[in-house]
Amino acid sequence: METEKLYYKEGKLSAFTAKVLECREAKNGWDIVLDRTAFYPEGGGQPCDCGTLDRLEVLDVQEQEGCILHRLEQPLLPGTEVRGQVDLARRFDYAQQHTADHILTGVIHRRYGLDNVGFHMGKESTFIDLNGVLDESALFEMERVANEAVWMDLPVEASWPDDDALARLDYRSKKALVGPVRIVTIPGIDVCACCGTHVERTGAVGLIKILSVTRLRGGVRVEYVAGRRAYGYLDAVLQQNRMVSAALSAQPLHTAEAVRRALEERDAARQHCAALERKRFAALAQQQCGRGDTLLFEEELSADSVRRLADAVKETCGGTVLVLSGADGAGYQYALAVKEGNLRPLGKALNEMLNGHGGGREETFLQGSVQADRTQIEAFWRSCRCGAEIE
Ligand SMILES: [Zn+2]
């Protein structure tokens, strides 16, 4: 026997009573069949309703041949009467997202003839796949038109036309349909075969905001949020913008320009630092001219700068150079370089003695880090480079 679907008769019905017709043992609990229900089952890309039956949590709701199955952890006795309670806030949230799909897809279909061939409602946003390419500017224009339809507060009507009426009707459908077909109409915007739950008028959708557009198999995937989710999302973006605005002392509508300027200044400062570093490293390299094997400690260099300094000094010192930067306790970055020769045996000994990691593709240049104190590093250098001076 088919379950009477109260959610189609009264969209805002949250509490209801029903009779338990069957209690089937299932994989992770029990599937309860009632004579009537306000619980919408999962279907058409829309998740099922949540709520309780006699205060027991409804874990899942599925439809099988007209029967609605309510999954519970515990069984219910057939013949008894139960009280159902549907989580209407969640239902309304999904109805906002779903109705937004009708509006957005409807206006795109009317304007460009594209069809919605994939639909997924997630916990945070919804995705629709269109079977053709639309560029971002066209989609954002469709977003604007869709929002106009929201604010016109049009009715969202459901009907079951008979076969003749259905045959004459031009409507969207994802698949060939048999049996009675439920048609959801938003006048002037969309006519679509759909079994989902919707808000009663488009105004309740509030706002539709496209978040992203990506190319997908010859079409595009459009991600959007609607209603309360759109409000929450835009509020979060606004808070971010408020922080950027305060940090850069920029007007809220001019933050992008302020960020661009800040990045330009940062890039110029980086170039200036790099030029100063080149000069300083050239001077340091000159100081080590002809010194032979050289150990150099420099403060607060990045691993890249350690490498560049070792590169510069190896050209002038006439021996092997070991450059380090770091601190006792935290460890040191190192670069080991020589103009000609094989540094691998020395690098291996250094890593072994000073608790280090590192290496390199060329035998004349190795880099890595050591976990050792400066005195240990100096002792190591003395032990393998007798008489070499320490800077
Ligand atoms: Zn629908």
GROMACS .gro file of C-alpha atoms and ligand atoms in nm:
model
  392
    1MET     CA    1   0.000   0.000   0.000
    2GLU     CA    2   0.133   0.343  -0.092
    3THR     CA    3   0.212   0.584   0.188
    4GLU     CA    4   0.000   0.899   0.191
    5LYS     CA    5   0.244   1.185   0.123
    6LEU     CA    6   0.150   1.467   0.354
    7TYR     CA    7   0.450   1.677   0.245
    8TYR     CA    8   0.287   1.731  -0.094
    9LYS     CA    9  -0.042   1.843   0.061
   10GLU     CA   10   0.096   2.074   0.326
   11GLY     CA   11   0.455   2.189   0.281
   12LYS     CA   12   0.488   2.338   0.629
   13LEU     CA   13   0.346   2.042   0.821
   14SER     CA   14   0.594   1.945   1.091
   15ALA     CA   15   0.398   1.737   1.347
   16PHE     CA   16   0.168   1.452   1.246
   17THR     CA   17   0.030   1.124   1.373
   18ALA     CA   18   0.026   0.804   1.171
   19LYS     CA   19  -0.029   0.432   1.207
   20VAL     CA   20   0.259   0.185   1.183
   21LEU     CA   21   0.175  -0.057   0.900
   22GLU     CA   22   0.499  -0.253   0.886
   23CYS     CA   23   0.833  -0.281   1.062
   24ARG     CA   24   1.101  -0.440   0.843
   25GLU     CA   25   1.439  -0.547   0.978
   26ALA     CA   26   1.711  -0.361   0.785
   27LYS     CA   27   2.091  -0.354   0.774
   28ASN     CA   28   2.150  -0.096   1.047
   29GLY     CA   29   1.813  -0.080   1.218
   30TRP     CA   30   1.448  -0.100   1.120
   31ASP     CA   31   1.248   0.038   0.829
   32ILE     CA   32   0.911   0.167   0.942
   33VAL     CA   33   0.619   0.195   0.696
   34LEU     CA   34   0.341   0.433   0.803
   35ASP     CA   35  -0.003   0.488   0.651
   36ARG     CA   36   0.091   0.856   0.602
   37THR     CA   37   0.397   1.071   0.651
   38ALA     CA   38   0.530   1.425   0.639
   39PHE     CA   39   0.887   1.295   0.589
   40TYR     CA   40   1.022   1.368   0.240
   41PRO     CA   41   1.239   1.078   0.113
   42GLU     CA   42   1.576   1.127  -0.055
   43GLY     CA   43   1.527   1.177  -0.429
   44GLY     CA   44   1.593   1.395  -0.732
   45GLY     CA   45   1.919   1.527  -0.587
   46GLN     CA   46   1.745   1.638  -0.268
   47PRO     CA   47   1.840   1.486   0.071
   48CYS     CA   48   1.567   1.334   0.287
   49ASP     CA   49   1.402   1.507   0.582
   50CYS     CA   50   1.533   1.463   0.937
   51GLY     CA   51   1.327   1.442   1.254
   52THR     CA   52   1.178   1.191   1.496
   53LEU     CA   53   0.911   0.921   1.519
   54ASP     CA   54   0.792   0.886   1.879
   55ARG     CA   55   1.109   1.075   1.979
   56LEU     CA   56   1.331   0.821   1.804
   57GLU     CA   57   1.566   0.981   1.555
   58VAL     CA   58   1.483   0.912   1.189
   59LEU     CA   59   1.819   0.818   1.036
   60ASP     CA   60   1.716   0.794   0.671
   61VAL     CA   61   1.401   0.815   0.457
   62GLN     CA   62   1.373   0.630   0.124
   63GLU     CA   63   1.091   0.562  -0.119
   64GLN     CA   64   1.030   0.213  -0.257
   65GLU     CA   65   0.741   0.163  -0.500
   66GLY     CA   66   0.532   0.436  -0.341
   67CYS     CA   67   0.613   0.318   0.013
   68ILE     CA   68   0.810   0.557   0.235
   69LEU     CA   69   1.061   0.375   0.457
   70HIS     CA   70   1.169   0.552   0.779
   71ARG     CA   71   1.494   0.406   0.916
   72LEU     CA   72   1.508   0.386   1.298
   73GLU     CA   73   1.757   0.222   1.533
   74GLN     CA   74   1.473   0.049   1.717
   75PRO     CA   75   1.161  -0.130   1.593
   76LEU     CA   76   0.805   0.004   1.632
   77LEU     CA   77   0.505  -0.220   1.688
   78PRO     CA   78   0.275  -0.250   1.381
   79GLY     CA   79  -0.078  -0.130   1.452
   80THR     CA   80   0.030   0.135   1.700
   81GLU     CA   81  -0.008   0.507   1.646
   82VAL     CA   82   0.310   0.721   1.640
   83ARG     CA   83   0.386   1.093   1.648
   84GLY     CA   84   0.616   1.224   1.380
   85GLN     CA   85   0.813   1.546   1.399
   86VAL     CA   86   0.993   1.682   1.092
   87ASP     CA   87   1.288   1.924   1.118
   88LEU     CA   88   1.126   2.207   0.921
   89ALA     CA   89   1.424   2.445   0.939
   90ARG     CA   90   1.631   2.192   0.748
   91ARG     CA   91   1.344   2.126   0.505
   92PHE     CA   92   1.308   2.500   0.440
   93ASP     CA   93   1.682   2.537   0.382
   94TYR     CA   94   1.679   2.260   0.118
   95ALA     CA   95   1.354   2.393  -0.031
   96GLN     CA   96   1.524   2.732  -0.075
   97GLN     CA   97   1.822   2.571  -0.253
   98HIS     CA   98   1.596   2.349  -0.465
   99THR     CA   99   1.357   2.625  -0.570
  100ALA     CA  100   1.659   2.838  -0.660
  101ASP     CA  101   1.763   2.558  -0.897
  102HIS     CA  102   1.426   2.579  -1.075
  103ILE     CA  103   1.455   2.955  -1.109
  104LEU     CA  104   1.820   2.966  -1.221
  105THR     CA  105   1.794   2.666  -1.455
  106GLY     CA  106   1.457   2.794  -1.580
  107VAL     CA  107   1.589   3.134  -1.686
  108ILE     CA  108   1.902   2.979  -1.843
  109HIS     CA  109   1.690   2.723  -2.031
  110ARG     CA  110   1.459   2.995  -2.164
  111ARG     CA  111   1.740   3.226  -2.268
  112TYR     CA  112   1.999   2.976  -2.397
  113GLY     CA  113   1.812   2.644  -2.439
  114LEU     CA  114   2.057   2.462  -2.213
  115ASP     CA  115   1.946   2.176  -1.988
  116ASN     CA  116   2.036   2.089  -1.633
  117VAL     CA  117   2.185   1.739  -1.662
  118GLY     CA  118   2.328   1.701  -1.312
  119PHE     CA  119   2.214   1.830  -0.976
  120HIS     CA  120   2.369   1.790  -0.633
  121MET     CA  121   2.264   1.959  -0.311
  122GLY     CA  122   2.544   1.957  -0.057
  123LYS     CA  123   2.550   2.068   0.305
  124GLU     CA  124   2.711   2.399   0.208
  125SER     CA  125   2.635   2.468  -0.155
  126THR     CA  126   2.449   2.329  -0.455
  127PHE     CA  127   2.586   2.230  -0.797
  128ILE     CA  128   2.404   2.223  -1.130
  129ASP     CA  129   2.564   2.086  -1.445
  130LEU     CA  130   2.458   2.250  -1.773
  131ASN     CA  131   2.497   2.065  -2.105
  132GLY     CA  132   2.660   2.358  -2.280
  133VAL     CA  133   2.914   2.629  -2.219
  134LEU     CA  134   2.816   2.971  -2.086
  135ASP     CA  135   3.082   3.222  -1.992
  136GLU     CA  136   3.087   3.384  -1.650
  137SER     CA  137   2.942   3.714  -1.762
  138ALA     CA  138   2.640   3.539  -1.921
  139LEU     CA  139   2.590   3.334  -1.605
  140PHE     CA  140   2.608   3.636  -1.378
  141GLU     CA  141   2.353   3.808  -1.601
  142MET     CA  142   2.130   3.499  -1.557
  143GLU     CA  143   2.188   3.525  -1.181
  144ARG     CA  144   2.057   3.881  -1.193
  145VAL     CA  145   1.749   3.774  -1.394
  146ALA     CA  146   1.690   3.484  -1.151
  147ASN     CA  147   1.700   3.722  -0.854
  148GLU     CA  148   1.447   3.949  -1.025
  149ALA     CA  149   1.219   3.642  -1.044
  150VAL     CA  150   1.278   3.584  -0.672
  151TRP     CA  151   1.176   3.938  -0.586
  152MET     CA  152   0.866   3.920  -0.808
  153ASP     CA  153   0.742   3.668  -0.547
  154LEU     CA  154   0.587   3.434  -0.805
  155PRO     CA  155   0.387   3.127  -0.697
  156VAL     CA  156   0.553   2.783  -0.712
  157GLU     CA  157   0.271   2.554  -0.821
  158ALA     CA  158   0.262   2.174  -0.830
  159SER     CA  159   0.013   1.975  -1.040
  160TRP     CA  160  -0.045   1.627  -1.179
  161PRO     CA  161  -0.174   1.684  -1.534
  162ASP     CA  162  -0.348   1.395  -1.711
  163ASP     CA  163  -0.177   1.224  -2.007
  164ASP     CA  164  -0.336   1.451  -2.270
  165ALA     CA  165  -0.249   1.770  -2.087
  166LEU     CA  166   0.102   1.637  -2.023
  167ALA     CA  167   0.151   1.554  -2.392
  168ARG     CA  168   0.070   1.915  -2.481
  169LEU     CA  169   0.294   2.059  -2.212
  170ASP     CA  170   0.648   2.184  -2.280
  171TYR     CA  171   0.841   2.101  -1.964
  172ARG     CA  172   1.194   2.021  -1.853
  173SER     CA  173   1.272   1.668  -1.739
  174LYS     CA  174   1.597   1.483  -1.670
  175LYS     CA  175   1.458   1.149  -1.785
  176ALA     CA  176   1.167   0.986  -1.968
  177LEU     CA  177   0.883   0.957  -1.719
  178VAL     CA  178   0.606   0.701  -1.673
  179GLY     CA  179   0.293   0.713  -1.458
  180PRO     CA  180   0.153   1.027  -1.304
  181VAL     CA  181   0.402   1.310  -1.344
  182ARG     CA  182   0.426   1.595  -1.095
  183ILE     CA  183   0.480   1.923  -1.274
  184VAL     CA  184   0.622   2.220  -1.087
  185THR     CA  185   0.547   2.555  -1.249
  186ILE     CA  186   0.683   2.901  -1.177
  187PRO     CA  187   0.483   3.119  -1.419
  188GLY     CA  188   0.699   3.276  -1.687
  189ILE     CA  189   1.015   3.117  -1.547
  190ASP     CA  190   1.007   2.737  -1.537
  191VAL     CA  191   0.795   2.428  -1.601
  192CYS     CA  192   0.964   2.113  -1.479
  193ALA     CA  193   0.882   1.755  -1.380
  194CYS     CA  194   0.993   1.733  -1.018
  195CYS     CA  195   0.908   1.534  -0.705
  196GLY     CA  196   1.101   1.756  -0.462
  197THR     CA  197   0.990   2.004  -0.198
  198HIS     CA  198   0.983   2.375  -0.276
  199VAL     CA  199   0.898   2.702  -0.108
  200GLU     CA  200   0.546   2.827  -0.178
  201ARG     CA  201   0.647   3.150  -0.350
  202THR     CA  202   0.977   3.253  -0.507
  203GLY     CA  203   1.013   3.542  -0.262
  204ALA     CA  204   1.093   3.291   0.012
  205VAL     CA  205   1.415   3.203  -0.175
  206GLY     CA  206   1.538   3.549  -0.075
  207LEU     CA  207   1.858   3.561  -0.278
  208ILE     CA  208   2.054   3.345  -0.523
  209LYS     CA  209   2.433   3.386  -0.542
  210ILE     CA  210   2.660   3.198  -0.784
  211LEU     CA  211   2.988   3.106  -0.613
  212SER     CA  212   3.185   2.939  -0.889
  213VAL     CA  213   3.170   2.827  -1.253
  214THR     CA  214   3.391   2.545  -1.382
  215ARG     CA  215   3.414   2.374  -1.721
  216LEU     CA  216   3.296   2.014  -1.716
  217ARG     CA  217   3.261   1.759  -1.999
  218GLY     CA  218   3.154   2.001  -2.270
  219GLY     CA  219   2.939   2.204  -2.031
  220VAL     CA  220   2.973   2.400  -1.709
  221ARG     CA  221   2.919   2.322  -1.342
  222VAL     CA  222   2.762   2.611  -1.154
  223GLU     CA  223   2.791   2.629  -0.776
  224TYR     CA  224   2.546   2.851  -0.589
  225VAL     CA  225   2.388   2.923  -0.253
  226ALA     CA  226   2.040   3.057  -0.187
  227GLY     CA  227   1.827   3.195   0.095
  228ARG     CA  228   1.968   3.173   0.446
  229ARG     CA  229   2.286   3.014   0.311
  230ALA     CA  230   2.341   3.307   0.075
  231TYR     CA  231   2.295   3.547   0.365
  232GLY     CA  232   2.542   3.348   0.579
  233TYR     CA  233   2.796   3.325   0.299
  234LEU     CA  234   2.781   3.693   0.208
  235ASP     CA  235   2.796   3.790   0.575
  236ALA     CA  236   3.116   3.584   0.614
  237VAL     CA  237   3.266   3.744   0.301
  238LEU     CA  238   3.171   4.088   0.435
  239GLN     CA  239   3.345   4.016   0.765
  240GLN     CA  240   3.659   3.917   0.577
  241ASN     CA  241   3.638   4.235   0.373
  242ARG     CA  242   3.590   4.439   0.689
  243MET     CA  243   3.916   4.300   0.827
  244VAL     CA  244   4.101   4.365   0.500
  245SER     CA  245   3.952   4.715   0.493
  246ALA     CA  246   4.069   4.789   0.849
  247ALA     CA  247   4.416   4.639   0.793
  248LEU     CA  248   4.477   4.844   0.478
  249SER     CA  249   4.282   5.156   0.584
  250ALA     CA  250   4.075   5.123   0.266
  251GLN     CA  251   3.706   5.192   0.201
  252PRO     CA  252   3.507   4.861   0.198
  253LEU     CA  253   3.441   4.894  -0.177
  254HIS     CA  254   3.805   4.971  -0.260
  255THR     CA  255   3.982   4.683  -0.084
  256ALA     CA  256   4.089   4.505  -0.406
  257GLU     CA  257   4.271   4.818  -0.524
  258ALA     CA  258   4.434   4.853  -0.179
  259VAL     CA  259   4.547   4.487  -0.186
  260ARG     CA  260   4.692   4.537  -0.536
  261ARG     CA  261   4.890   4.839  -0.413
  262ALA     CA  262   5.011   4.653  -0.102
  263LEU     CA  263   5.131   4.362  -0.319
  264GLU     CA  264   5.313   4.602  -0.551
  265GLU     CA  265   5.487   4.758  -0.252
  266ARG     CA  266   5.577   4.413  -0.122
  267ASP     CA  267   5.724   4.310  -0.459
  268ALA     CA  268   5.926   4.633  -0.478
  269ALA     CA  269   6.055   4.576  -0.122
  270ARG     CA  270   6.151   4.219  -0.213
  271GLN     CA  271   6.344   4.338  -0.516
  272HIS     CA  272   6.518   4.601  -0.304
  273CYS     CA  273   6.611   4.337  -0.042
  274ALA     CA  274   6.741   4.105  -0.312
  275ALA     CA  275   6.961   4.384  -0.454
  276LEU     CA  276   7.097   4.467  -0.106
  277GLU     CA  277   7.162   4.099  -0.045
  278ARG     CA  278   7.351   4.063  -0.373
  279LYS     CA  279   7.571   4.358  -0.277
  280ARG     CA  280   7.634   4.227   0.073
  281PHE     CA  281   7.712   3.874  -0.049
  282ALA     CA  282   7.952   4.012  -0.311
  283ALA     CA  283   8.133   4.208  -0.037
  284LEU     CA  284   8.145   3.900   0.190
  285ALA     CA  285   8.280   3.692  -0.097
  286GLN     CA  286   8.548   3.955  -0.157
  287GLN     CA  287   8.649   3.941   0.212
  288GLN     CA  288   8.708   3.563   0.179
  289CYS     CA  289   8.918   3.603  -0.135
  290GLY     CA  290   9.198   3.342  -0.140
  291ARG     CA  291   9.123   3.225   0.213
  292GLY     CA  292   9.094   2.856   0.125
  293ASP     CA  293   8.845   2.643   0.318
  294THR     CA  294   8.597   2.875   0.483
  295LEU     CA  295   8.329   2.843   0.751
  296LEU     CA  296   8.077   3.130   0.760
  297PHE     CA  297   7.790   3.194   1.002
  298GLU     CA  298   7.536   3.455   0.896
  299GLU     CA  299   7.228   3.560   1.090
  300GLU     CA  300   6.867   3.521   0.973
  301LEU     CA  301   6.914   3.399   0.619
  302SER     CA  302   6.657   3.191   0.436
  303ALA     CA  303   6.768   2.856   0.293
  304ASP     CA  304   6.780   3.022  -0.051
  305SER     CA  305   7.002   3.303   0.075
  306VAL     CA  306   7.235   3.051   0.246
  307ARG     CA  307   7.268   2.884  -0.094
  308ARG     CA  308   7.334   3.213  -0.275
  309LEU     CA  309   7.603   3.318  -0.023
  310ALA     CA  310   7.780   2.980  -0.053
  311ASP     CA  311   7.766   3.018  -0.433
  312ALA     CA  312   7.929   3.361  -0.413
  313VAL     CA  313   8.205   3.264  -0.166
  314LYS     CA  314   8.307   2.944  -0.346
  315GLU     CA  315   8.406   3.163  -0.643
  316THR     CA  316   8.658   3.364  -0.439
  317CYS     CA  317   8.787   3.161  -0.143
  318GLY     CA  318   8.971   2.902  -0.347
  319GLY     CA  319   8.859   2.612  -0.124
  320THR     CA  320   8.547   2.455   0.024
  321VAL     CA  321   8.293   2.685   0.187
  322LEU     CA  322   8.032   2.593   0.450
  323VAL     CA  323   7.769   2.866   0.512
  324LEU     CA  324   7.524   2.833   0.799
  325SER     CA  325   7.236   3.035   0.933
  326GLY     CA  326   7.019   2.957   1.233
  327ALA     CA  327   7.050   2.932   1.611
  328ASP     CA  328   7.160   2.693   1.881
  329GLY     CA  329   6.862   2.482   1.985
  330ALA     CA  330   6.662   2.552   1.667
  331GLY     CA  331   6.932   2.417   1.435
  332TYR     CA  332   7.104   2.560   1.126
  333GLN     CA  333   7.044   2.565   0.751
  334TYR     CA  334   7.361   2.491   0.563
  335ALA     CA  335   7.511   2.504   0.215
  336LEU     CA  336   7.839   2.339   0.127
  337ALA     CA  337   8.007   2.442  -0.198
  338VAL     CA  338   8.333   2.412  -0.389
  339LYS     CA  339   8.436   2.519  -0.738
  340GLU     CA  340   8.581   2.181  -0.828
  341GLY     CA  341   8.585   1.853  -0.639
  342ASN     CA  342   8.355   1.601  -0.476
  343LEU     CA  343   8.181   1.712  -0.156
  344ARG     CA  344   7.982   1.398  -0.097
  345PRO     CA  345   8.217   1.235   0.161
  346LEU     CA  346   8.234   1.563   0.356
  347GLY     CA  347   7.856   1.609   0.334
  348LYS     CA  348   7.799   1.256   0.459
  349ALA     CA  349   8.032   1.311   0.755
  350LEU     CA  350   7.866   1.645   0.831
  351ASN     CA  351   7.518   1.493   0.835
  352GLU     CA  352   7.638   1.203   1.052
  353MET     CA  353   7.830   1.410   1.304
  354LEU     CA  354   7.587   1.701   1.331
  355ASN     CA  355   7.255   1.521   1.313
  356GLY     CA  356   7.178   1.662   0.970
  357HIS     CA  357   6.975   1.597   0.658
  358GLY     CA  358   7.049   1.710   0.309
  359GLY     CA  359   7.235   1.650  -0.011
  360GLY     CA  360   7.226   1.766  -0.368
  361ARG     CA  361   7.228   1.658  -0.727
  362GLU     CA  362   7.574   1.803  -0.797
  363GLU     CA  363   7.880   1.682  -0.610
  364THR     CA  364   8.010   2.042  -0.590
  365PHE     CA  365   7.705   2.176  -0.407
  366LEU     CA  366   7.513   2.029  -0.111
  367GLN     CA  367   7.252   2.183   0.115
  368GLY     CA  368   7.040   2.085   0.412
  369SER     CA  369   7.001   2.142   0.783
  370VAL     CA  370   7.173   2.027   1.100
  371GLN     CA  371   7.050   1.993   1.457
  372ALA     CA  372   7.366   2.097   1.638
  373ASP     CA  373   7.510   2.395   1.829
  374ARG     CA  374   7.758   2.639   1.683
  375THR     CA  375   8.047   2.505   1.900
  376GLN     CA  376   7.980   2.150   1.771
  377ILE     CA  377   7.975   2.276   1.411
  378GLU     CA  378   8.304   2.463   1.464
  379ALA     CA  379   8.463   2.154   1.625
  380PHE     CA  380   8.349   1.943   1.331
  381TRP     CA  381   8.496   2.193   1.083
  382ARG     CA  382   8.828   2.204   1.274
  383SER     CA  383   8.846   1.824   1.286
  384CYS     CA  384   8.812   1.784   0.911
  385ARG     CA  385   8.966   2.112   0.793
  386CYS     CA  386   9.279   2.147   1.008
  387GLY     CA  387   9.389   2.506   1.042
  388ALA     CA  388   9.098   2.653   0.845
  389GLU     CA  389   8.988   2.987   0.977
  390ILE     CA  390   8.646   3.040   1.125
  391GLU     CA  391   8.447   3.359   1.063
  392ZN      ZN  392   1.187   2.071  -0.780
   0.00000   0.00000   0.00000
